[in-house]
Short mmCIF file of C-alpha atoms in Angstrom, two decimals:
data_model
loop_
_atom_site.label_atom_id
_atom_site.label_comp_id
_atom_site.label_asym_id
_atom_site.label_seq_id
_atom_site.Cartn_x
_atom_site.Cartn_y
_atom_site.Cartn_z
CA MET A 11 127.96 77.72 88.03
CA ARG A 12 129.01 79.22 84.81
CA ILE A 13 128.06 82.60 83.39
CA GLY A 14 127.89 83.55 79.70
CA CYS A 15 126.93 86.81 77.94
CA ASP A 16 126.19 87.90 74.37
CA LEU A 17 125.58 91.15 72.53
CA MET A 18 124.18 91.27 69.19
CA ARG A 19 122.92 93.78 66.67
CA VAL A 20 119.35 93.06 65.53
CA GLY A 21 120.23 94.28 62.04
CA ARG A 22 122.50 91.26 61.61
CA LEU A 23 119.46 89.23 60.74
CA THR A 24 118.67 89.65 57.12
CA ASP A 25 115.14 89.47 55.73
CA ALA A 26 115.99 86.03 54.29
CA MET A 27 116.91 84.80 57.73
CA LEU A 28 113.48 85.70 58.99
CA ASP A 29 111.69 83.26 56.69
CA ALA A 30 110.56 80.11 58.57
CA SER A 31 111.89 78.01 55.64
CA ASP A 32 115.34 79.49 55.74
CA PRO A 33 118.04 76.89 56.59
CA PHE A 34 119.46 79.26 59.25
CA VAL A 35 116.07 79.40 60.99
CA ARG A 36 115.33 75.67 60.66
CA SER A 37 118.74 74.62 62.07
CA THR A 38 118.79 77.27 64.92
CA PHE A 39 115.21 77.61 66.20
CA THR A 40 112.81 74.97 67.57
CA ASP A 41 109.36 74.67 65.91
CA ALA A 42 107.81 76.38 69.05
CA GLU A 43 110.34 79.34 68.75
CA ILE A 44 109.58 79.67 65.07
CA SER A 45 105.85 79.67 65.72
CA ALA A 46 106.23 82.31 68.50
CA ALA A 47 108.39 84.53 66.16
CA THR A 48 105.74 84.33 63.45
CA GLU A 49 103.17 85.44 65.92
CA SER A 50 105.37 88.31 67.26
CA PRO A 51 104.77 91.84 66.23
CA ASN A 52 108.56 92.26 65.67
CA ARG A 53 109.95 88.99 64.26
CA ARG A 54 113.39 90.45 63.84
CA MET A 55 113.65 91.43 67.41
CA TYR A 56 112.19 88.14 68.60
CA TYR A 57 114.73 86.06 66.69
CA ALA A 58 117.62 88.42 67.82
CA LYS A 59 116.52 88.05 71.46
CA VAL A 60 116.18 84.19 71.32
CA PHE A 61 119.49 83.83 69.29
CA SER A 62 121.35 86.07 71.79
CA ILE A 63 119.94 83.96 74.72
CA LYS A 64 121.02 80.74 72.98
CA GLU A 65 124.51 82.21 72.42
CA SER A 66 124.75 83.04 76.16
CA VAL A 67 123.66 79.62 77.31
CA TYR A 68 126.00 77.97 74.77
CA LYS A 69 128.93 79.83 76.20
CA THR A 70 128.28 78.44 79.65
CA LEU A 71 128.45 74.88 78.26
CA ARG A 72 132.06 75.28 77.02
CA ILE A 73 131.86 72.93 74.19
CA ASN A 74 134.99 72.96 72.08
CA ASP A 75 135.49 70.82 68.99
CA GLU A 76 136.88 67.81 70.88
CA ARG A 77 134.07 67.89 73.46
CA ARG A 78 131.46 68.39 70.67
CA ALA A 79 132.63 65.26 68.99
CA ASP A 80 132.45 63.27 72.24
CA LEU A 81 128.94 64.61 72.99
CA GLU A 82 127.75 63.75 69.51
CA ARG A 83 129.11 60.29 69.88
CA MET A 84 127.28 59.87 73.25
CA LEU A 85 124.03 61.37 71.88
CA GLY A 86 124.19 59.40 68.57
CA ARG A 87 123.37 62.69 66.68
CA SER A 88 124.62 66.15 65.87
CA LEU A 89 124.32 68.96 68.23
CA SER A 90 122.64 72.20 67.15
CA PHE A 91 121.23 75.40 68.62
CA ARG A 92 117.89 73.62 68.51
CA ASP A 93 119.18 71.78 71.63
CA ILE A 94 118.95 75.07 73.42
CA ARG A 95 115.30 75.87 73.96
CA VAL A 96 114.01 79.40 74.80
CA ASP A 97 110.41 80.15 75.88
CA CYS A 98 109.50 83.88 75.91
CA SER A 99 105.82 83.45 76.73
CA GLN A 100 106.26 84.43 80.33
CA ASP A 101 107.26 87.83 81.76
CA TRP A 102 110.84 86.54 81.59
CA PRO A 103 112.57 84.23 79.20
CA ILE A 104 113.05 80.54 80.20
CA ALA A 105 115.95 78.48 78.77
CA SER A 106 116.47 74.77 78.82
CA LEU A 107 118.43 72.06 77.04
CA SER A 108 117.18 69.03 75.32
CA ASP A 109 116.70 66.34 77.89
CA ASP A 110 119.46 64.06 76.58
CA LEU A 111 122.02 66.84 76.36
CA ALA A 112 121.13 68.22 79.87
CA GLY A 113 121.50 64.71 81.28
CA ILE A 114 124.93 64.13 79.72
CA LEU A 115 126.17 67.52 80.77
CA GLY A 116 124.55 67.42 84.24
CA VAL A 117 122.81 70.67 83.82
CA VAL A 118 120.54 71.35 86.73
CA SER A 119 119.18 74.78 85.75
CA CYS A 120 119.83 77.67 83.40
CA ASP A 121 118.63 81.15 84.25
CA VAL A 122 118.70 83.88 81.57
CA SER A 123 117.98 87.47 81.18
CA PHE A 124 118.01 89.93 78.24
CA SER A 125 117.82 93.56 77.64
CA TYR A 126 117.74 95.68 74.51
CA ASP A 127 118.26 99.20 73.43
CA GLY A 128 117.53 100.13 69.81
CA ASP A 129 119.42 97.78 67.54
CA LEU A 130 121.34 96.02 70.40
CA VAL A 131 120.26 92.97 72.34
CA MET A 132 122.27 91.78 75.36
CA SER A 133 121.72 88.54 77.17
CA THR A 134 123.18 86.76 80.15
CA ALA A 135 122.91 83.15 81.18
CA VAL A 136 123.81 81.42 84.37
CA THR A 137 123.96 77.61 84.26
CA ASP A 138 124.28 75.36 87.22
CA PHE A 139 125.70 71.78 86.97
CA ALA A 140 125.16 68.73 89.19
CA ASN A 141 128.86 68.08 89.22
CA PRO A 142 130.76 71.35 88.94
CA ASP A 143 133.99 71.27 87.05
CA PRO A 144 136.79 71.79 89.59
CA ALA A 145 138.62 74.10 87.09
CA ASP A 146 135.74 76.56 87.49
#
């Protein structure tokens, strides 16, 4: 099990970043997340919440440059934040990884939580692995 946390200011997201055609949005959020943000009454908060959750999950994966290169070779494609999926349609957020990445990393589950106060969003992720790293 690994734990990751993130704290972010909502104001970091500029108006340009909130447009569904923005390169940051297209490379970071899945089509489902973009659609949910568009329907949200507060698109800036929605994107901040989902981005913070993705950051928390990513920190649990411990992907440095060398590991990233190995994973991309195994996957036959580039990694992106789109590989971390966040669904906020329930009473609590649900995070998952793309199936191929989860399989390679041996991710069994990923539980997330978030909270916000004014301009701050904080998230925490707990990721369980099928074969825990003995160094953990």
